[in-house]
PDB file of C-alpha atoms in Angstrom:
ATOM      1  CA  MET M   1      22.323  -0.395  26.648  1.00 42.00           C
ATOM      2  CA  THR M   2      22.060  -3.640  25.514  1.00 49.00           C
ATOM      3  CA  SER M   3      18.698  -4.992  23.601  1.00 51.00           C
ATOM      4  CA  GLY M   4      17.158  -8.235  24.208  1.00 56.00           C
ATOM      5  CA  GLN M   5      15.280  -8.398  20.673  1.00 58.00           C
ATOM      6  CA  SER M   6      17.330  -7.610  17.621  1.00 76.00           C
ATOM      7  CA  GLU M   7      15.094  -7.797  15.376  1.00 88.00           C
ATOM      8  CA  PHE M   8      11.219  -6.119  14.923  1.00 92.00           C
ATOM      9  CA  SER M   9       8.544  -7.766  13.560  1.00 94.00           C
ATOM     10  CA  VAL M  10       6.545  -5.374  10.861  1.00 95.00           C
ATOM     11  CA  ASN M  11       3.094  -5.655   9.304  1.00 95.00           C
ATOM     12  CA  LEU M  12       2.860  -3.747   6.310  1.00 95.00           C
ATOM     13  CA  THR M  13      -0.572  -2.343   4.642  1.00 93.00           C
ATOM     14  CA  ILE M  14      -1.118  -1.218   1.134  1.00 91.00           C
ATOM     15  CA  GLN M  15      -4.050   0.522  -0.452  1.00 87.00           C
ATOM     16  CA  ALA M  16      -4.575   2.131  -3.570  1.00 83.00           C
ATOM     17  CA  ALA M  17      -7.863   2.492  -5.381  1.00 79.00           C
ATOM     18  CA  GLY M  18      -8.741   1.304  -9.002  1.00 75.00           C
ATOM     19  CA  PRO M  19      -9.550   0.039 -12.431  1.00 70.00           C
ATOM     20  CA  ILE M  20     -10.654   3.559 -14.362  1.00 64.00           C
ATOM     21  CA  ARG M  21     -13.192   2.966 -16.803  1.00 65.00           C
ATOM     22  CA  PRO M  22     -14.249   5.808 -18.432  1.00 61.00           C
ATOM     23  CA  ARG M  23     -16.768   4.634 -19.993  1.00 64.00           C
ATOM     24  CA  THR M  24     -18.455   2.876 -18.104  1.00 63.00           C
ATOM     25  CA  LYS M  25     -22.018   4.268 -16.953  1.00 64.00           C
ATOM     26  CA  TYR M  26     -22.430   2.277 -13.511  1.00 61.00           C
ATOM     27  CA  LYS M  27     -18.681   2.464 -11.833  1.00 61.00           C
ATOM     28  CA  THR M  28     -17.936   0.912  -9.213  1.00 64.00           C
ATOM     29  CA  HIS M  29     -15.157   2.301  -6.754  1.00 66.00           C
ATOM     30  CA  LYS M  30     -12.887  -0.762  -6.128  1.00 75.00           C
ATOM     31  CA  LEU M  31      -9.993  -0.782  -3.258  1.00 81.00           C
ATOM     32  CA  LEU M  32      -6.291  -3.125  -3.405  1.00 85.00           C
ATOM     33  CA  ARG M  33      -5.541  -3.612   0.527  1.00 89.00           C
ATOM     34  CA  GLY M  34      -2.214  -6.023   0.942  1.00 91.00           C
ATOM     35  CA  GLU M  35      -1.268  -7.187   3.369  1.00 94.00           C
ATOM     36  CA  ALA M  36       2.654  -8.932   4.401  1.00 95.00           C
ATOM     37  CA  SER M  37       4.849  -9.172   7.917  1.00 95.00           C
ATOM     38  CA  ILE M  38       8.419  -8.690   7.532  1.00 95.00           C
ATOM     39  CA  MET M  39      10.996  -8.604  10.007  1.00 95.00           C
ATOM     40  CA  LEU M  40      13.262  -5.533  10.311  1.00 94.00           C
ATOM     41  CA  PRO M  41      16.317  -5.419  12.471  1.00 93.00           C
ATOM     42  CA  PHE M  42      15.473  -1.698  13.393  1.00 93.00           C
ATOM     43  CA  VAL M  43      12.236  -0.053  14.988  1.00 93.00           C
ATOM     44  CA  PRO M  44      10.646   1.145  11.306  1.00 94.00           C
ATOM     45  CA  TYR M  45       9.642   4.857  10.815  1.00 94.00           C
ATOM     46  CA  PRO M  46       7.808   7.367   8.596  1.00 93.00           C
ATOM     47  CA  GLY M  47       9.504   7.653   5.458  1.00 88.00           C
ATOM     48  CA  LEU M  48      11.139   4.874   5.380  1.00 91.00           C
ATOM     49  CA  HIS M  49      12.301   3.619   1.765  1.00 89.00           C
ATOM     50  CA  LEU M  50      12.055  -0.332   1.681  1.00 90.00           C
ATOM     51  CA  THR M  51      12.881  -2.248  -1.865  1.00 88.00           C
ATOM     52  CA  PHE M  52      11.438  -5.513  -2.437  1.00 89.00           C
ATOM     53  CA  SER M  53      13.316  -6.866  -5.414  1.00 88.00           C
ATOM     54  CA  LYS M  54      13.711 -10.695  -7.122  1.00 87.00           C
ATOM     55  CA  PRO M  55      14.602 -12.014  -9.991  1.00 87.00           C
ATOM     56  CA  LYS M  56      13.001 -13.422 -12.669  1.00 81.00           C
ATOM     57  CA  LYS M  57      14.612 -15.584 -15.718  1.00 79.00           C
ATOM     58  CA  ARG M  58      14.186 -12.529 -18.129  1.00 82.00           C
ATOM     59  CA  GLY M  59      14.215  -9.733 -18.400  1.00 80.00           C
ATOM     60  CA  LEU M  60      14.222  -7.040 -15.149  1.00 79.00           C
ATOM     61  CA  PRO M  61      14.482  -8.015 -12.466  1.00 82.00           C
ATOM     62  CA  LEU M  62      10.451  -7.538 -10.177  1.00 83.00           C
ATOM     63  CA  THR M  63      10.974  -5.056  -8.046  1.00 85.00           C
ATOM     64  CA  LEU M  64       8.745  -3.129  -6.204  1.00 86.00           C
ATOM     65  CA  TYR M  65       9.729   0.590  -3.981  1.00 86.00           C
ATOM     66  CA  LEU M  66       7.518   1.448  -1.050  1.00 89.00           C
ATOM     67  CA  ARG M  67       7.347   4.052   1.370  1.00 88.00           C
ATOM     68  CA  VAL M  68       5.520   4.349   4.676  1.00 92.00           C
ATOM     69  CA  ARG M  69       3.633   6.515   6.007  1.00 91.00           C
ATOM     70  CA  ALA M  70       3.452   5.450   9.134  1.00 92.00           C
ATOM     71  CA  VAL M  71       3.930   3.592  11.771  1.00 94.00           C
ATOM     72  CA  GLU M  72       1.381   2.223  15.208  1.00 93.00           C
ATOM     73  CA  TRP M  73       3.042   0.101  17.866  1.00 92.00           C
ATOM     74  CA  ASN M  74       0.575  -2.618  18.051  1.00 89.00           C
ATOM     75  CA  ILE M  75       1.283  -3.550  22.193  1.00 86.00           C
ATOM     76  CA  THR M  76      -1.151  -7.107  22.658  1.00 88.00           C
ATOM     77  CA  GLU M  77       0.649  -8.279  19.413  1.00 86.00           C
ATOM     78  CA  ARG M  78       4.823  -6.931  20.087  1.00 89.00           C
ATOM     79  CA  ARG M  79       4.783  -5.682  16.073  1.00 93.00           C
ATOM     80  CA  PHE M  80       4.480  -2.270  14.404  1.00 95.00           C
ATOM     81  CA  GLU M  81       1.713  -1.687  11.916  1.00 94.00           C
ATOM     82  CA  CYS M  82       3.047   0.215   9.339  1.00 95.00           C
ATOM     83  CA  THR M  83       0.830   1.497   6.022  1.00 92.00           C
ATOM     84  CA  VAL M  84       2.813   1.961   3.185  1.00 92.00           C
ATOM     85  CA  ASP M  85       2.748   3.865  -0.205  1.00 86.00           C
ATOM     86  CA  GLU M  86       4.252   2.750  -3.318  1.00 84.00           C
ATOM     87  CA  ILE M  87       6.142   4.810  -4.477  1.00 79.00           C
ATOM     88  CA  LEU M  88       5.314   5.413  -8.520  1.00 69.00           C
ATOM     89  CA  GLY M  89       2.469   6.685  -6.940  1.00 45.00           C
ATOM     90  CA  SER M  90       1.473  10.603  -5.921  1.00 44.00           C
ATOM     91  CA  SER M  91       3.993  11.356  -2.867  1.00 44.00           C
ATOM     92  CA  LEU M  92       1.548  14.196  -1.604  1.00 46.00           C
ATOM     93  CA  PHE M  93       0.759  13.626   1.739  1.00 42.00           C
ATOM     94  CA  ALA M  94      -2.327  13.057   3.871  1.00 41.00           C
ATOM     95  CA  GLU M  95      -4.291  11.125   6.370  1.00 40.00           C
ATOM     96  CA  THR M  96      -3.205   8.234   8.160  1.00 41.00           C
ATOM     97  CA  TYR M  97      -5.400   5.761   6.291  1.00 43.00           C
ATOM     98  CA  GLU M  98      -6.609   7.463   3.757  1.00 50.00           C
ATOM     99  CA  VAL M  99      -6.019   5.855  -0.005  1.00 56.00           C
ATOM    100  CA  ARG M 100      -3.690   8.072  -1.506  1.00 59.00           C
ATOM    101  CA  GLY M 101      -3.604   9.036  -5.561  1.00 61.00           C
ATOM    102  CA  GLY M 102      -6.648   8.843  -8.260  1.00 62.00           C
ATOM    103  CA  ALA M 103      -7.653   5.684  -9.656  1.00 63.00           C
ATOM    104  CA  ARG M 104      -5.323   3.739 -11.584  1.00 67.00           C
ATOM    105  CA  PHE M 105      -5.528   2.256 -14.856  1.00 73.00           C
ATOM    106  CA  GLU M 106      -7.075  -1.594 -15.127  1.00 75.00           C
ATOM    107  CA  ASP M 107      -3.997  -2.176 -16.666  1.00 77.00           C
ATOM    108  CA  GLN M 108      -1.611  -0.922 -13.736  1.00 79.00           C
ATOM    109  CA  PHE M 109      -4.129  -2.023 -10.884  1.00 79.00           C
ATOM    110  CA  VAL M 110      -3.170  -5.615 -12.652  1.00 81.00           C
ATOM    111  CA  ASP M 111      -0.125  -5.327 -12.628  1.00 84.00           C
ATOM    112  CA  LEU M 112       0.762  -4.238  -8.488  1.00 85.00           C
ATOM    113  CA  GLN M 113      -2.091  -6.844  -7.745  1.00 86.00           C
ATOM    114  CA  ARG M 114       0.254  -9.279  -9.524  1.00 88.00           C
ATOM    115  CA  MET M 115       3.660  -7.593  -7.808  1.00 88.00           C
ATOM    116  CA  LEU M 116       2.212  -7.572  -4.762  1.00 90.00           C
ATOM    117  CA  LEU M 117       0.866 -11.312  -5.030  1.00 90.00           C
ATOM    118  CA  GLY M 118       4.657 -12.399  -5.944  1.00 89.00           C
ATOM    119  CA  PHE M 119       5.790 -10.810  -2.823  1.00 90.00           C
ATOM    120  CA  GLY M 120       3.742 -12.682  -0.361  1.00 90.00           C
ATOM    121  CA  PHE M 121       1.565  -9.971   0.398  1.00 92.00           C
ATOM    122  CA  ASP M 122      -2.020 -11.089   0.997  1.00 89.00           C
ATOM    123  CA  VAL M 123      -3.635  -9.322  -1.595  1.00 89.00           C
ATOM    124  CA  ILE M 124      -7.551  -8.555  -1.383  1.00 85.00           C
ATOM    125  CA  THR M 125      -9.415  -6.590  -4.566  1.00 78.00           C
ATOM    126  CA  ASP M 126     -13.186  -6.089  -3.213  1.00 72.00           C
ATOM    127  CA  ALA M 127     -11.953  -4.419  -0.248  1.00 62.00           C
ATOM    128  CA  ASN M 128     -14.484  -1.611   1.124  1.00 58.00           C
ATOM    129  CA  GLY M 129     -13.564   1.391  -0.625  1.00 52.00           C
ATOM    130  CA  LEU M 130     -16.602   3.576  -0.165  1.00 48.00           C
ATOM    131  CA  PHE M 131     -15.335   6.150   1.452  1.00 48.00           C
ATOM    132  CA  ALA M 132     -11.783   5.925   0.965  1.00 50.00           C
ATOM    133  CA  LEU M 133     -12.497   7.182  -2.545  1.00 49.00           C
ATOM    134  CA  HIS M 134     -14.418  10.314  -2.556  1.00 52.00           C
ATOM    135  CA  LYS M 135     -10.793  12.270  -1.686  1.00 51.00           C
ATOM    136  CA  ARG M 136      -8.444  13.998  -4.125  1.00 53.00           C
ATOM    137  CA  GLU M 137      -4.725  13.499  -3.884  1.00 50.00           C
ATOM    138  CA  ASP M 138      -4.508  16.704  -1.688  1.00 52.00           C
ATOM    139  CA  GLY M 139      -7.094  15.670   0.705  1.00 53.00           C
ATOM    140  CA  VAL M 140      -9.313  17.939  -0.414  1.00 57.00           C
ATOM    141  CA  PRO M 141     -13.181  15.888  -0.836  1.00 54.00           C
ATOM    142  CA  PHE M 142     -14.696  15.444  -4.252  1.00 51.00           C
ATOM    143  CA  ARG M 143     -18.246  17.880  -4.830  1.00 50.00           C
ATOM    144  CA  GLY M 144     -20.358  15.726  -6.585  1.00 46.00           C
TER     145      GLY M 144
END
């Protein structure tokens, strides 16, 4: 079996809830959404671990660990659409287009944003998180 293509175009999408402001009277949900395109020498699959790393001038290298949650083949674009999670977050599984884990603290939210920007992700911090943030990690809706 021979394949005419040796690399596959992959679009990665990550979503994270935050930041938490427990003492704010009017809490507004925020959603961080990052997207990037990469090439892989094989077809991506759910559970695939991706490591992005780049050296820094001082200290430890900048490293981002992601796990592929869901893969979809986009026929018209001829690329794979992958939803990914940061591995340091929750390991519980839920629905495909759901934000995983609890909302992050301000510092964690900003650190993730900086790290995604450092690795070339297109980042939006005011994505519509109205419906995405009303479930717990295990998928159970919050009771208000």
